[in-house]
PDB file of C-alpha atoms in Angstrom:
ATOM      1  CA  UNK A  63      32.565 110.826 183.130  1.00 95.00           C
ATOM      2  CA  UNK A  64      34.784 111.530 186.142  1.00 98.00           C
ATOM      3  CA  UNK A  65      33.734 113.485 189.219  1.00 98.00           C
ATOM      4  CA  UNK A  66      36.611 115.255 190.962  1.00 98.00           C
ATOM      5  CA  UNK A  67      36.372 116.667 194.475  1.00 98.00           C
ATOM      6  CA  UNK A  68      39.233 119.099 195.046  1.00 97.00           C
ATOM      7  CA  UNK A  69      39.514 120.506 198.575  1.00 97.00           C
ATOM      8  CA  UNK A  70      41.866 123.126 199.992  1.00 96.00           C
ATOM      9  CA  UNK A  71      42.141 125.070 203.230  1.00 97.00           C
ATOM     10  CA  UNK A  72      43.346 128.624 202.747  1.00 97.00           C
ATOM     11  CA  UNK A  73      45.531 130.594 205.107  1.00 96.00           C
ATOM     12  CA  UNK A  74      43.202 133.050 206.846  1.00 96.00           C
ATOM     13  CA  UNK A  75      45.019 136.080 205.447  1.00 96.00           C
ATOM     14  CA  UNK A  76      44.784 134.727 201.870  1.00 95.00           C
ATOM     15  CA  UNK A  77      41.019 134.183 201.510  1.00 96.00           C
ATOM     16  CA  UNK A  78      40.255 137.484 199.760  1.00 95.00           C
ATOM     17  CA  UNK A  79      43.229 137.110 197.415  1.00 92.00           C
ATOM     18  CA  UNK A  80      42.073 133.602 196.508  1.00 93.00           C
ATOM     19  CA  UNK A  81      38.499 134.716 195.828  1.00 94.00           C
ATOM     20  CA  UNK A  82      39.864 137.324 193.386  1.00 92.00           C
ATOM     21  CA  UNK A  83      42.008 134.649 191.771  1.00 89.00           C
ATOM     22  CA  UNK A  84      38.942 132.439 191.275  1.00 91.00           C
ATOM     23  CA  UNK A  85      37.104 135.143 189.344  1.00 92.00           C
ATOM     24  CA  UNK A  86      40.057 135.369 186.975  1.00 89.00           C
ATOM     25  CA  UNK A  87      40.996 131.694 186.715  1.00 89.00           C
ATOM     26  CA  UNK A  88      37.763 129.671 186.730  1.00 93.00           C
ATOM     27  CA  UNK A  89      36.917 130.674 183.138  1.00 94.00           C
ATOM     28  CA  UNK A  90      40.289 129.173 182.070  1.00 91.00           C
ATOM     29  CA  UNK A  91      39.490 125.951 183.892  1.00 94.00           C
ATOM     30  CA  UNK A  92      35.982 125.741 182.480  1.00 97.00           C
ATOM     31  CA  UNK A  93      37.349 126.267 178.955  1.00 96.00           C
ATOM     32  CA  UNK A  94      39.990 123.556 179.293  1.00 96.00           C
ATOM     33  CA  UNK A  95      39.575 120.468 177.112  1.00 97.00           C
ATOM     34  CA  UNK A  96      37.503 117.827 178.876  1.00 98.00           C
ATOM     35  CA  UNK A  97      36.040 120.085 181.566  1.00 98.00           C
ATOM     36  CA  UNK A  98      32.274 119.781 181.687  1.00 98.00           C
ATOM     37  CA  UNK A  99      31.561 121.729 184.880  1.00 97.00           C
ATOM     38  CA  UNK A 100      33.305 123.284 187.888  1.00 98.00           C
ATOM     39  CA  UNK A 101      31.533 124.730 190.929  1.00 97.00           C
ATOM     40  CA  UNK A 102      33.354 126.099 193.998  1.00 97.00           C
ATOM     41  CA  UNK A 103      31.818 125.803 197.463  1.00 98.00           C
ATOM     42  CA  UNK A 104      32.994 127.548 200.641  1.00 97.00           C
ATOM     43  CA  UNK A 105      32.595 125.957 204.078  1.00 98.00           C
ATOM     44  CA  UNK A 106      31.124 127.942 206.949  1.00 98.00           C
ATOM     45  CA  UNK A 107      34.654 128.245 208.385  1.00 97.00           C
ATOM     46  CA  UNK A 108      35.274 130.790 205.615  1.00 97.00           C
ATOM     47  CA  UNK A 109      38.503 129.248 204.361  1.00 97.00           C
ATOM     48  CA  UNK A 110      37.831 125.669 203.234  1.00 98.00           C
ATOM     49  CA  UNK A 111      36.937 125.408 199.549  1.00 97.00           C
ATOM     50  CA  UNK A 112      35.614 122.305 197.812  1.00 98.00           C
ATOM     51  CA  UNK A 113      35.418 122.218 194.038  1.00 98.00           C
ATOM     52  CA  UNK A 114      32.926 119.831 192.479  1.00 98.00           C
ATOM     53  CA  UNK A 115      34.213 119.135 188.981  1.00 98.00           C
ATOM     54  CA  UNK A 116      32.950 117.012 186.115  1.00 98.00           C
ATOM     55  CA  UNK A 117      35.523 115.935 183.538  1.00 98.00           C
ATOM     56  CA  UNK A 118      35.318 113.723 180.479  1.00 98.00           C
ATOM     57  CA  UNK A 119      37.876 111.422 182.146  1.00 97.00           C
ATOM     58  CA  UNK A 120      40.498 111.258 184.877  1.00 97.00           C
ATOM     59  CA  UNK A 121      43.103 111.577 182.124  1.00 97.00           C
ATOM     60  CA  UNK A 122      41.607 114.924 181.028  1.00 98.00           C
ATOM     61  CA  UNK A 123      41.825 116.173 184.609  1.00 97.00           C
ATOM     62  CA  UNK A 124      45.406 114.958 185.003  1.00 96.00           C
ATOM     63  CA  UNK A 125      46.383 116.737 181.775  1.00 96.00           C
ATOM     64  CA  UNK A 126      44.717 119.891 183.098  1.00 95.00           C
ATOM     65  CA  UNK A 127      46.682 119.598 186.364  1.00 92.00           C
ATOM     66  CA  UNK A 128      49.930 119.241 184.402  1.00 91.00           C
ATOM     67  CA  UNK A 129      49.024 122.436 182.530  1.00 90.00           C
ATOM     68  CA  UNK A 130      48.252 124.210 185.818  1.00 87.00           C
ATOM     69  CA  UNK A 131      51.596 123.079 187.269  1.00 85.00           C
ATOM     70  CA  UNK A 132      53.513 125.037 184.633  1.00 81.00           C
ATOM     71  CA  UNK A 133      53.854 128.757 185.315  1.00 71.00           C
ATOM     72  CA  UNK A 134      52.631 130.789 182.378  1.00 69.00           C
ATOM     73  CA  UNK A 135      52.022 134.366 181.433  1.00 63.00           C
ATOM     74  CA  UNK A 136      48.686 135.713 182.579  1.00 62.00           C
ATOM     75  CA  UNK A 137      47.441 132.777 184.657  1.00 65.00           C
ATOM     76  CA  UNK A 138      48.032 131.306 188.099  1.00 69.00           C
ATOM     77  CA  UNK A 139      49.911 128.043 188.506  1.00 71.00           C
ATOM     78  CA  UNK A 140      49.706 125.418 191.233  1.00 76.00           C
ATOM     79  CA  UNK A 141      52.862 126.983 192.652  1.00 77.00           C
ATOM     80  CA  UNK A 142      50.967 130.233 193.129  1.00 77.00           C
ATOM     81  CA  UNK A 143      48.207 128.306 194.885  1.00 83.00           C
ATOM     82  CA  UNK A 144      50.663 126.568 197.223  1.00 84.00           C
ATOM     83  CA  UNK A 145      51.558 129.913 198.782  1.00 88.00           C
ATOM     84  CA  UNK A 146      47.906 130.539 199.745  1.00 93.00           C
ATOM     85  CA  UNK A 147      46.926 127.214 201.331  1.00 94.00           C
ATOM     86  CA  UNK A 148      47.636 125.291 204.501  1.00 95.00           C
ATOM     87  CA  UNK A 149      48.709 121.704 204.056  1.00 92.00           C
ATOM     88  CA  UNK A 150      48.152 119.668 200.930  1.00 92.00           C
ATOM     89  CA  UNK A 151      45.076 119.740 198.713  1.00 93.00           C
ATOM     90  CA  UNK A 152      42.787 116.721 198.770  1.00 96.00           C
ATOM     91  CA  UNK A 153      41.830 115.308 195.378  1.00 96.00           C
ATOM     92  CA  UNK A 154      39.306 112.485 195.087  1.00 98.00           C
ATOM     93  CA  UNK A 155      38.113 110.825 191.888  1.00 98.00           C
ATOM     94  CA  UNK A 156      34.807 109.077 191.255  1.00 98.00           C
ATOM     95  CA  UNK A 157      33.704 107.329 188.095  1.00 96.00           C
ATOM     96  CA  UNK A 158      30.101 107.461 186.909  1.00 91.00           C
ATOM     97  CA  UNK A 159      28.102 104.272 187.409  1.00 92.00           C
ATOM     98  CA  UNK A 160      25.325 103.204 185.085  1.00 89.00           C
ATOM     99  CA  UNK A 161      22.164 102.758 187.117  1.00 87.00           C
TER     100      UNK A 161
END
């Protein structure tokens, strides 16, 4: 299993738009092949989001990101997201350890 921490900082004027986008788009993410769990968290600054995601593998997540990169009818792409954030997203991967 792969843990993914995905962090973005939204432009102040885009926070409400992004929250609406989450309601629409998170079901698509959760239904994507290999996604076990996704939970968004908002920092007290009101514009920094961290997504804690569990995927079957890093390869599943990378395939999902390729899918998100392509604009498609009825869903938001990474290009749409780029217009709402400041800077670059941070993506960190962690592999489960048997203990």
